[in-house]
């Protein structure tokens, strides 16, 4: 049923930051001639600004917007990312990579490569699983190149504040109108409850047909105004705080993020061209702010460039991402902690979905329901993947024991049981993470399957040995031809390192 007959032409984006300017850049690029786009933000309101690591879908989005990679990387002082190094997540002292690459060669219709690898391991002639993945071995060797001579799957580390400025510089000349000011009041239609206008502290009134809430955790429109409701996922993802700090680089930038578990959570290390982003994620019930700050500063390398700042959050999701004529993007729609760098992806897929389902002729229930269903499935899939890391641990501290013993969502429990019994992993149509991702994390955190597909029995040991050797040799040869990651950065996209980064 069409609940609002008005044509949608005026789009108002409440809030800037990464989410706001991603939305503005996408809308004006794809639908600019059809819309009037206004973005309202206040220089007095800070942004979280620590989403500095991405996944490969960012490249697809940039192609979607026609963004030049080298210009983007110079502007944001970005480096390349081939995956995440997980340290101490299974047991203290252990390390594994979740890479962005494909393990082995293309899977057959019958089964994925890891089944052949498990067979070869059982027979005693398999190398470590990571030896068969180009991106993983390149990351470990700190080597990188891109272009036609180096086909490689990668993402970025970037400066989130610079990224928002970069997108703004693209959006305003293309037709986005930016209005400076703090939102003082939200006006709603008395009958429908639809938002009609934002009133700023200056008295300016910004009318719109569709409003995008990019106001961060506070959810000014989606929650404070429409009271949409929030589903709390803290029972599965127990951390609720983070402290972020920037430090000077002390060595070459490595092409991967580090996620290092500690007794009450984990900490990150994200190398950019001009600095390193550091942070500690923790549960307040297990570690105080002062203890977390001291732990973070004791572990960082290089000169501390910024004052450490505490960020509070509650993992979960808004019950509706689209409610009436308000669509929540970014932190206002929910938050799954930054372990697998999905925050920016979720912003980009949401605005892409909105463009595909844009309500030009008015807002109707079927359209809104479809948008919300797709958003919910994707966010729950990301949630399950993050829970997996916490649940599959062999640590002894109280937080980790509780995570290991907790009852996980049925959707995740089914995946774990399937892999534990038969080494089966899958990627459903709404899933972000691929089979290789699930397999790398499950095996990396010591989930040993009891069985696996026996297609390997149809290959002789000699032939399978040769095939695995060929893959491993090819990976090693390709990695050896790559330059050092820092050397490639210096040639490809080094930019002026402006102060105040």
Short mmCIF file of C-alpha atoms in Angstrom, two decimals:
data_model
loop_
_atom_site.label_atom_id
_atom_site.label_comp_id
_atom_site.label_asym_id
_atom_site.label_seq_id
_atom_site.Cartn_x
_atom_site.Cartn_y
_atom_site.Cartn_z
CA UNK A 1 0.00 0.00 0.00
CA UNK A 2 1.29 3.44 -0.90
CA UNK A 3 1.44 5.36 2.37
CA UNK A 4 2.60 8.66 0.92
CA UNK A 5 1.46 9.82 -2.52
CA UNK A 6 3.96 12.65 -2.85
CA UNK A 7 6.66 12.35 -5.46
CA UNK A 8 10.09 12.19 -3.85
CA UNK A 9 12.43 14.81 -5.21
CA UNK A 10 13.89 16.63 -2.20
CA UNK A 11 16.37 14.46 -0.28
CA UNK A 12 17.77 15.84 2.97
CA UNK A 13 20.80 14.21 4.56
CA UNK A 14 20.99 14.90 8.30
CA UNK A 15 24.63 14.74 9.30
CA UNK A 16 27.91 14.61 7.43
CA UNK A 17 30.90 12.47 8.28
CA UNK A 18 31.65 9.32 6.35
CA UNK A 19 28.04 8.13 6.11
CA UNK A 20 26.60 11.49 5.06
CA UNK A 21 29.10 12.19 2.34
CA UNK A 22 29.03 8.61 1.03
CA UNK A 23 25.27 9.04 0.62
CA UNK A 24 25.61 12.46 -0.97
CA UNK A 25 28.30 11.36 -3.42
CA UNK A 26 26.35 8.28 -4.53
CA UNK A 27 23.01 10.03 -4.91
CA UNK A 28 24.32 12.99 -6.88
CA UNK A 29 26.41 10.76 -9.15
CA UNK A 30 23.63 8.31 -9.98
CA UNK A 31 20.40 10.31 -9.58
CA UNK A 32 21.58 13.91 -9.58
CA UNK A 33 19.35 15.24 -12.38
CA UNK A 34 16.26 13.78 -10.70
CA UNK A 35 16.81 15.06 -7.16
CA UNK A 36 17.50 18.10 -5.02
CA UNK A 37 20.05 16.94 -2.45
CA UNK A 38 20.79 18.92 0.70
CA UNK A 39 23.22 17.87 3.42
CA UNK A 40 23.01 19.48 6.85
CA UNK A 41 25.98 19.26 9.18
CA UNK A 42 27.61 21.27 11.92
CA UNK A 43 31.33 21.79 12.25
CA UNK A 44 30.73 21.90 16.02
CA UNK A 45 29.59 18.27 16.14
CA UNK A 46 32.40 15.76 15.91
CA UNK A 47 32.25 12.42 14.18
CA UNK A 48 33.39 9.01 15.41
CA UNK A 49 35.89 8.94 12.55
CA UNK A 50 37.70 5.68 13.39
CA UNK A 51 36.31 3.53 10.55
CA UNK A 52 39.68 3.45 8.86
CA UNK A 53 39.71 -0.05 7.42
CA UNK A 54 37.61 -1.39 4.56
CA UNK A 55 36.84 -4.59 2.65
CA UNK A 56 37.18 -5.11 -1.14
CA UNK A 57 33.61 -3.97 -1.88
CA UNK A 58 34.86 -0.38 -1.46
CA UNK A 59 36.62 -0.71 -4.81
CA UNK A 60 33.36 -1.71 -6.49
CA UNK A 61 31.67 1.30 -4.92
CA UNK A 62 34.43 3.63 -6.11
CA UNK A 63 34.07 2.27 -9.64
CA UNK A 64 30.34 2.91 -9.28
CA UNK A 65 31.15 6.56 -8.59
CA UNK A 66 33.97 6.84 -11.14
CA UNK A 67 36.55 7.64 -8.46
CA UNK A 68 40.20 7.66 -9.52
CA UNK A 69 42.06 5.33 -7.17
CA UNK A 70 45.33 7.21 -7.09
CA UNK A 71 43.63 10.54 -6.39
CA UNK A 72 41.56 8.96 -3.64
CA UNK A 73 44.58 7.32 -2.04
CA UNK A 74 46.65 10.50 -2.14
CA UNK A 75 43.80 12.52 -0.62
CA UNK A 76 43.14 10.04 2.20
CA UNK A 77 46.76 8.92 2.70
CA UNK A 78 45.48 5.38 2.16
CA UNK A 79 47.44 2.16 2.09
CA UNK A 80 46.45 -1.23 0.71
CA UNK A 81 44.89 -4.05 2.71
CA UNK A 82 44.99 -7.75 1.85
CA UNK A 83 43.27 -9.03 4.99
CA UNK A 84 43.46 -9.15 8.76
CA UNK A 85 46.04 -10.76 11.00
CA UNK A 86 44.24 -12.31 13.99
CA UNK A 87 46.56 -12.74 16.93
CA UNK A 88 45.78 -14.58 20.20
CA UNK A 89 42.16 -15.27 19.19
CA UNK A 90 42.30 -19.03 19.44
CA UNK A 91 44.99 -19.44 22.05
CA UNK A 92 47.58 -17.02 23.39
CA UNK A 93 50.51 -16.89 20.97
CA UNK A 94 48.58 -18.20 17.95
CA UNK A 95 48.11 -16.25 14.74
CA UNK A 96 46.14 -16.73 11.55
CA UNK A 97 45.17 -14.59 8.55
CA UNK A 98 41.73 -13.90 7.22
CA UNK A 99 42.76 -12.90 3.72
CA UNK A 100 40.70 -11.46 0.90
CA UNK A 101 41.99 -14.08 -1.49
CA UNK A 102 40.78 -17.36 -2.88
CA UNK A 103 42.39 -20.42 -1.35
CA UNK A 104 43.73 -22.83 -3.94
CA UNK A 105 42.31 -22.84 -7.42
CA UNK A 106 38.65 -22.46 -8.34
CA UNK A 107 36.40 -24.88 -6.50
CA UNK A 108 34.48 -27.50 -8.46
CA UNK A 109 30.71 -27.83 -8.37
CA UNK A 110 31.25 -30.80 -6.08
CA UNK A 111 33.12 -29.08 -3.29
CA UNK A 112 35.47 -26.30 -2.23
CA UNK A 113 39.25 -26.44 -2.20
CA UNK A 114 39.54 -26.88 1.56
CA UNK A 115 38.01 -30.36 1.22
CA UNK A 116 40.92 -31.43 -0.99
CA UNK A 117 43.32 -29.81 1.45
CA UNK A 118 41.78 -31.67 4.40
CA UNK A 119 42.13 -34.95 2.48
CA UNK A 120 45.78 -34.17 1.67
CA UNK A 121 46.46 -33.24 5.28
CA UNK A 122 44.97 -36.51 6.44
CA UNK A 123 47.24 -38.30 3.98
CA UNK A 124 50.26 -36.37 5.28
CA UNK A 125 51.33 -34.24 2.31
CA UNK A 126 49.51 -30.87 2.70
CA UNK A 127 51.34 -27.63 3.41
CA UNK A 128 49.64 -25.03 5.66
CA UNK A 129 46.36 -23.86 4.14
CA UNK A 130 47.63 -20.30 3.71
CA UNK A 131 50.42 -21.43 1.41
CA UNK A 132 47.79 -21.86 -1.32
CA UNK A 133 46.49 -18.28 -1.15
CA UNK A 134 48.24 -15.52 -3.11
CA UNK A 135 46.81 -12.61 -1.10
CA UNK A 136 47.64 -14.25 2.22
CA UNK A 137 51.26 -14.96 1.29
CA UNK A 138 51.66 -11.47 -0.18
CA UNK A 139 50.38 -9.97 3.05
CA UNK A 140 52.74 -12.09 5.14
CA UNK A 141 55.66 -11.04 2.91
CA UNK A 142 54.53 -7.37 3.09
CA UNK A 143 54.44 -7.16 -0.71
CA UNK A 144 51.89 -5.61 -3.02
CA UNK A 145 51.18 -4.37 -6.54
CA UNK A 146 48.07 -3.80 -8.57
CA UNK A 147 47.28 -3.49 -12.22
CA UNK A 148 47.15 -5.85 -15.17
CA UNK A 149 50.43 -7.50 -14.18
CA UNK A 150 49.32 -8.30 -10.62
CA UNK A 151 45.75 -9.54 -10.30
CA UNK A 152 45.08 -9.30 -6.58
CA UNK A 153 42.01 -8.79 -4.38
CA UNK A 154 42.45 -5.92 -1.95
CA UNK A 155 40.84 -3.19 0.13
CA UNK A 156 42.13 -0.01 1.80
CA UNK A 157 43.25 1.49 5.06
CA UNK A 158 42.23 5.16 4.98
CA UNK A 159 41.90 8.30 7.06
CA UNK A 160 38.14 8.54 7.68
CA UNK A 161 38.13 12.31 8.23
CA UNK A 162 40.04 12.91 5.02
CA UNK A 163 37.74 10.49 3.23
CA UNK A 164 34.67 12.52 4.17
CA UNK A 165 36.41 15.69 2.92
CA UNK A 166 37.37 13.95 -0.32
CA UNK A 167 33.78 12.87 -0.97
CA UNK A 168 32.50 16.33 -0.10
CA UNK A 169 34.88 17.83 -2.65
CA UNK A 170 33.32 15.56 -5.28
CA UNK A 171 29.72 16.10 -4.19
CA UNK A 172 29.35 19.86 -3.87
CA UNK A 173 30.52 20.75 -7.40
CA UNK A 174 28.19 18.03 -8.71
CA UNK A 175 25.15 19.68 -7.13
CA UNK A 176 24.88 18.74 -3.44
CA UNK A 177 23.95 21.74 -1.31
CA UNK A 178 25.65 21.77 2.10
CA UNK A 179 24.03 23.77 4.90
CA UNK A 180 26.04 24.49 8.02
CA UNK A 181 24.11 24.34 11.27
CA UNK A 182 22.95 22.34 14.23
CA UNK A 183 19.53 20.68 14.00
CA UNK A 184 17.39 22.18 16.76
CA UNK A 185 14.00 20.68 15.95
CA UNK A 186 12.42 18.06 13.70
CA UNK A 187 8.97 18.85 12.30
CA UNK A 188 6.55 16.01 11.61
CA UNK A 189 3.21 15.78 9.86
CA UNK A 190 0.56 15.66 12.56
CA UNK A 191 -1.41 12.90 10.84
CA UNK A 192 1.17 10.60 9.25
CA UNK A 193 4.18 11.21 11.50
CA UNK A 194 6.33 11.70 8.40
CA UNK A 195 9.21 14.12 8.83
CA UNK A 196 8.54 17.35 6.96
CA UNK A 197 11.46 19.60 7.84
CA UNK A 198 14.58 20.13 9.91
CA UNK A 199 14.78 23.42 11.77
CA UNK A 200 18.31 24.62 12.48
CA UNK A 201 19.56 26.70 15.39
CA UNK A 202 19.89 29.61 12.96
CA UNK A 203 16.16 29.44 12.23
CA UNK A 204 16.66 28.02 8.74
CA UNK A 205 14.01 25.45 7.83
CA UNK A 206 15.05 22.61 5.49
CA UNK A 207 12.08 20.85 3.91
CA UNK A 208 12.33 17.42 2.33
CA UNK A 209 10.44 14.45 0.94
CA UNK A 210 12.95 11.79 2.05
CA UNK A 211 15.38 12.15 4.95
CA UNK A 212 18.59 10.19 5.48
CA UNK A 213 19.63 9.94 9.12
CA UNK A 214 23.43 10.09 9.32
CA UNK A 215 23.54 11.52 12.85
CA UNK A 216 25.54 8.65 14.33
CA UNK A 217 24.74 6.73 17.48
CA UNK A 218 22.13 9.26 18.65
CA UNK A 219 19.84 8.53 15.67
CA UNK A 220 18.20 11.94 15.80
CA UNK A 221 15.52 11.14 13.23
CA UNK A 222 15.19 7.36 13.23
CA UNK A 223 15.14 6.97 17.01
CA UNK A 224 14.78 10.24 18.90
CA UNK A 225 12.01 11.40 16.57
CA UNK A 226 10.38 8.21 15.25
CA UNK A 227 11.22 5.93 18.22
CA UNK A 228 11.87 3.00 15.92
CA UNK A 229 13.44 0.74 18.54
CA UNK A 230 16.75 -1.09 18.78
CA UNK A 231 17.61 -4.77 19.09
CA UNK A 232 20.50 -5.24 21.49
CA UNK A 233 23.13 -7.88 20.54
CA UNK A 234 25.32 -7.43 23.61
CA UNK A 235 24.53 -10.95 24.83
CA UNK A 236 26.65 -12.22 21.91
CA UNK A 237 29.05 -9.34 21.40
CA UNK A 238 30.01 -8.21 24.89
CA UNK A 239 32.34 -5.27 24.22
CA UNK A 240 30.87 -1.81 24.67
CA UNK A 241 33.80 0.62 24.58
CA UNK A 242 36.77 1.58 22.48
CA UNK A 243 39.64 4.01 22.82
CA UNK A 244 41.28 5.35 19.67
CA UNK A 245 44.63 7.09 19.25
CA UNK A 246 46.88 8.00 16.34
CA UNK A 247 50.64 7.48 16.33
CA UNK A 248 53.51 8.34 14.04
CA UNK A 249 54.71 5.62 11.71
CA UNK A 250 57.92 3.91 12.80
CA UNK A 251 58.42 1.65 9.81
CA UNK A 252 56.99 0.62 6.45
CA UNK A 253 53.21 0.28 6.21
CA UNK A 254 52.15 -3.36 6.11
CA UNK A 255 49.29 -4.41 3.77
CA UNK A 256 47.04 -5.80 6.47
CA UNK A 257 45.18 -4.85 9.63
CA UNK A 258 46.22 -6.37 12.95
CA UNK A 259 43.51 -7.51 15.41
CA UNK A 260 45.19 -8.59 18.64
CA UNK A 261 43.07 -10.20 21.34
CA UNK A 262 43.63 -9.36 25.02
CA UNK A 263 41.97 -10.49 28.22
CA UNK A 264 38.91 -8.23 27.84
CA UNK A 265 38.59 -7.70 24.08
CA UNK A 266 41.08 -6.82 21.35
CA UNK A 267 43.08 -3.99 19.88
CA UNK A 268 43.66 -2.83 16.33
CA UNK A 269 46.58 -1.46 14.37
CA UNK A 270 45.89 0.13 10.98
CA UNK A 271 48.88 1.52 9.02
CA UNK A 272 48.29 4.50 6.73
CA UNK A 273 50.85 6.38 4.69
CA UNK A 274 51.29 9.22 7.15
CA UNK A 275 50.44 7.63 10.51
CA UNK A 276 49.04 4.56 12.25
CA UNK A 277 45.52 4.23 13.64
CA UNK A 278 45.41 2.35 16.94
CA UNK A 279 42.62 1.38 19.25
CA UNK A 280 41.52 -0.93 22.00
CA UNK A 281 38.08 -2.57 22.18
CA UNK A 282 36.89 -3.81 25.56
CA UNK A 283 34.02 -4.58 27.88
CA UNK A 284 33.72 -2.09 30.74
CA UNK A 285 32.77 -4.86 33.13
CA UNK A 286 36.13 -6.53 32.55
CA UNK A 287 38.45 -3.56 32.06
CA UNK A 288 38.14 0.02 33.31
CA UNK A 289 38.71 3.02 31.03
CA UNK A 290 41.94 3.87 32.85
CA UNK A 291 43.19 0.30 32.54
CA UNK A 292 42.27 0.18 28.86
CA UNK A 293 43.97 3.50 28.17
CA UNK A 294 47.12 2.40 29.94
CA UNK A 295 47.13 -0.92 28.10
CA UNK A 296 46.68 0.76 24.73
CA UNK A 297 49.42 3.32 25.28
CA UNK A 298 51.81 0.66 26.57
CA UNK A 299 51.34 -1.35 23.36
CA UNK A 300 51.48 1.35 20.65
CA UNK A 301 54.62 2.14 18.72
CA UNK A 302 55.77 5.62 17.75
CA UNK A 303 54.98 9.10 18.98
CA UNK A 304 51.40 9.59 20.16
CA UNK A 305 49.84 12.26 17.94
CA UNK A 306 46.35 12.64 19.42
CA UNK A 307 44.71 12.50 22.81
CA UNK A 308 43.16 9.05 23.33
CA UNK A 309 39.38 9.30 23.23
CA UNK A 310 36.76 6.94 24.57
CA UNK A 311 33.90 5.77 22.34
CA UNK A 312 30.84 4.09 23.85
CA UNK A 313 28.62 1.84 21.79
CA UNK A 314 25.96 -0.83 21.99
CA UNK A 315 26.09 -3.58 19.40
CA UNK A 316 22.76 -4.14 17.73
CA UNK A 317 20.48 -3.04 14.93
CA UNK A 318 17.60 -0.64 14.49
CA UNK A 319 14.34 -2.60 14.21
CA UNK A 320 13.63 -0.74 11.00
CA UNK A 321 16.34 0.92 8.98
CA UNK A 322 13.66 2.61 6.88
CA UNK A 323 10.75 4.02 8.92
CA UNK A 324 8.15 6.30 7.31
CA UNK A 325 10.24 8.69 5.19
CA UNK A 326 13.47 8.31 7.13
CA UNK A 327 16.29 5.96 6.15
CA UNK A 328 19.09 5.42 8.67
CA UNK A 329 22.64 5.08 7.37
CA UNK A 330 25.83 4.30 9.23
CA UNK A 331 25.86 4.28 13.02
CA UNK A 332 22.27 5.50 13.25
CA UNK A 333 21.14 2.20 11.69
CA UNK A 334 23.02 0.03 14.16
CA UNK A 335 26.52 -1.06 14.99
CA UNK A 336 28.46 -4.29 14.73
CA UNK A 337 31.86 -3.74 16.28
CA UNK A 338 34.73 -3.02 13.85
CA UNK A 339 36.47 -6.42 13.98
CA UNK A 340 35.97 -7.27 10.29
CA UNK A 341 35.88 -3.69 8.99
CA UNK A 342 32.28 -3.85 7.80
CA UNK A 343 30.98 -0.41 8.89
CA UNK A 344 31.83 1.47 5.70
CA UNK A 345 30.63 -1.43 3.56
CA UNK A 346 27.23 -1.39 5.28
CA UNK A 347 26.90 2.34 4.55
CA UNK A 348 27.73 1.81 0.90
CA UNK A 349 25.49 -1.18 0.33
CA UNK A 350 22.61 0.66 2.02
CA UNK A 351 22.85 3.70 -0.24
CA UNK A 352 23.28 1.45 -3.28
CA UNK A 353 20.14 -0.44 -2.28
CA UNK A 354 18.26 2.83 -1.77
CA UNK A 355 19.21 3.96 -5.27
CA UNK A 356 17.91 0.67 -6.66
CA UNK A 357 14.63 0.93 -4.72
CA UNK A 358 14.27 4.71 -4.80
CA UNK A 359 10.65 5.81 -4.12
CA UNK A 360 10.28 8.35 -6.91
CA UNK A 361 6.48 8.06 -7.02
CA UNK A 362 5.91 7.95 -3.28
CA UNK A 363 6.73 5.70 -0.35
CA UNK A 364 4.88 2.39 -0.14
CA UNK A 365 4.92 -0.47 2.36
CA UNK A 366 6.19 -3.10 -0.06
CA UNK A 367 9.25 -1.05 -0.97
CA UNK A 368 10.05 -0.25 2.64
CA UNK A 369 9.58 -3.86 3.74
CA UNK A 370 11.88 -5.12 0.99
CA UNK A 371 14.59 -2.64 1.96
CA UNK A 372 14.31 -3.51 5.64
CA UNK A 373 14.32 -7.25 5.04
CA UNK A 374 17.46 -7.10 2.91
CA UNK A 375 19.21 -4.81 5.38
CA UNK A 376 18.33 -7.03 8.31
CA UNK A 377 19.54 -10.21 6.67
CA UNK A 378 22.84 -8.63 5.76
CA UNK A 379 23.46 -7.10 9.19
CA UNK A 380 22.60 -10.39 10.93
CA UNK A 381 24.99 -12.23 8.63
CA UNK A 382 27.77 -9.81 9.57
CA UNK A 383 26.79 -10.19 13.24
CA UNK A 384 27.09 -13.97 13.05
CA UNK A 385 30.51 -13.78 11.42
CA UNK A 386 31.79 -11.49 14.17
CA UNK A 387 30.31 -13.67 16.91
CA UNK A 388 32.15 -16.62 15.37
CA UNK A 389 35.51 -15.07 16.31
CA UNK A 390 34.52 -14.66 19.94
CA UNK A 391 32.81 -18.03 20.26
CA UNK A 392 35.61 -20.16 18.80
CA UNK A 393 38.29 -19.41 21.36
CA UNK A 394 40.35 -21.47 23.79
CA UNK A 395 41.35 -18.67 26.17
CA UNK A 396 40.93 -18.80 29.96
CA UNK A 397 39.81 -15.29 30.94
CA UNK A 398 36.20 -14.75 32.15
CA UNK A 399 35.05 -12.81 29.07
CA UNK A 400 36.42 -15.43 26.70
CA UNK A 401 35.06 -18.37 28.68
CA UNK A 402 31.62 -16.78 28.63
CA UNK A 403 31.84 -16.23 24.87
CA UNK A 404 32.91 -19.82 24.31
CA UNK A 405 30.10 -21.24 26.46
CA UNK A 406 27.28 -18.90 25.35
CA UNK A 407 24.39 -20.00 23.17
CA UNK A 408 24.87 -18.36 19.79
CA UNK A 409 22.08 -17.42 17.32
CA UNK A 410 20.54 -20.43 15.59
CA UNK A 411 21.75 -19.20 12.22
CA UNK A 412 25.36 -19.35 13.42
CA UNK A 413 24.92 -22.56 15.42
CA UNK A 414 23.79 -24.28 12.23
CA UNK A 415 26.85 -23.07 10.32
CA UNK A 416 29.22 -24.23 13.05
CA UNK A 417 27.56 -27.65 13.29
CA UNK A 418 27.74 -28.06 9.51
CA UNK A 419 31.44 -27.26 9.43
CA UNK A 420 32.29 -29.27 12.54
CA UNK A 421 30.62 -32.37 11.16
CA UNK A 422 31.36 -32.21 7.42
CA UNK A 423 33.62 -29.16 6.77
CA UNK A 424 30.79 -27.58 4.78
CA UNK A 425 30.70 -23.80 4.47
CA UNK A 426 28.48 -21.69 2.24
CA UNK A 427 27.67 -18.19 1.09
CA UNK A 428 23.96 -17.48 0.74
CA UNK A 429 22.75 -14.75 -1.60
CA UNK A 430 22.47 -12.17 1.19
CA UNK A 431 25.80 -13.10 2.83
CA UNK A 432 28.73 -10.72 2.67
CA UNK A 433 31.42 -13.22 3.60
CA UNK A 434 32.53 -15.92 1.19
CA UNK A 435 33.17 -19.62 1.80
CA UNK A 436 36.91 -18.93 1.99
CA UNK A 437 36.31 -16.39 4.75
CA UNK A 438 34.28 -18.79 6.87
CA UNK A 439 36.81 -21.57 6.34
CA UNK A 440 39.82 -19.38 7.21
CA UNK A 441 38.31 -18.22 10.49
CA UNK A 442 36.93 -21.60 11.54
CA UNK A 443 40.16 -23.46 10.81
CA UNK A 444 42.26 -20.55 12.07
CA UNK A 445 40.52 -20.73 15.44
CA UNK A 446 40.91 -24.49 15.70
CA UNK A 447 37.49 -25.76 14.73
CA UNK A 448 38.53 -29.16 13.40
CA UNK A 449 35.92 -30.85 11.20
CA UNK A 450 35.20 -34.50 11.91
CA UNK A 451 34.68 -35.25 8.23
CA UNK A 452 34.90 -33.68 4.79
CA UNK A 453 33.88 -34.35 1.19
CA UNK A 454 35.72 -37.42 -0.09
CA UNK A 455 36.19 -36.24 -3.67
CA UNK A 456 39.93 -36.32 -2.98
CA UNK A 457 39.82 -40.11 -2.99
CA UNK A 458 39.22 -40.00 -6.74
CA UNK A 459 42.66 -38.45 -7.22
CA UNK A 460 45.83 -40.42 -6.67
CA UNK A 461 48.17 -39.23 -3.93
CA UNK A 462 50.82 -38.56 -6.55
CA UNK A 463 48.54 -36.42 -8.71
CA UNK A 464 47.14 -34.49 -5.78
CA UNK A 465 50.65 -33.93 -4.41
CA UNK A 466 51.72 -32.51 -7.77
CA UNK A 467 48.61 -30.33 -8.07
CA UNK A 468 49.09 -28.85 -4.60
CA UNK A 469 52.79 -28.32 -5.26
CA UNK A 470 51.96 -26.47 -8.49
CA UNK A 471 49.54 -24.14 -6.68
CA UNK A 472 52.00 -23.48 -3.88
CA UNK A 473 54.85 -22.84 -6.31
CA UNK A 474 52.72 -20.51 -8.43
CA UNK A 475 51.71 -18.52 -5.33
CA UNK A 476 55.32 -18.25 -4.16
CA UNK A 477 56.55 -17.18 -7.62
CA UNK A 478 53.85 -14.51 -7.95
CA UNK A 479 54.61 -13.14 -4.48
CA UNK A 480 58.34 -13.02 -5.24
CA UNK A 481 57.67 -10.81 -8.26
CA UNK A 482 55.80 -8.22 -6.18
CA UNK A 483 57.56 -5.12 -4.85
CA UNK A 484 57.51 -4.25 -1.18
CA UNK A 485 54.16 -2.70 -0.21
CA UNK A 486 55.77 0.55 0.97
CA UNK A 487 57.81 0.87 -2.23
CA UNK A 488 54.68 0.45 -4.34
CA UNK A 489 52.83 3.04 -2.24
CA UNK A 490 55.67 5.51 -2.69
CA UNK A 491 55.51 5.16 -6.47
CA UNK A 492 51.76 4.84 -6.90
CA UNK A 493 50.04 7.31 -4.62
CA UNK A 494 52.31 9.09 -2.17
CA UNK A 495 50.94 12.55 -1.43
CA UNK A 496 51.81 15.57 0.62
CA UNK A 497 51.53 14.69 4.30
CA UNK A 498 49.67 17.72 5.49
CA UNK A 499 49.71 18.56 9.16
CA UNK A 500 46.61 18.05 11.25
CA UNK A 501 45.99 14.58 9.89
#
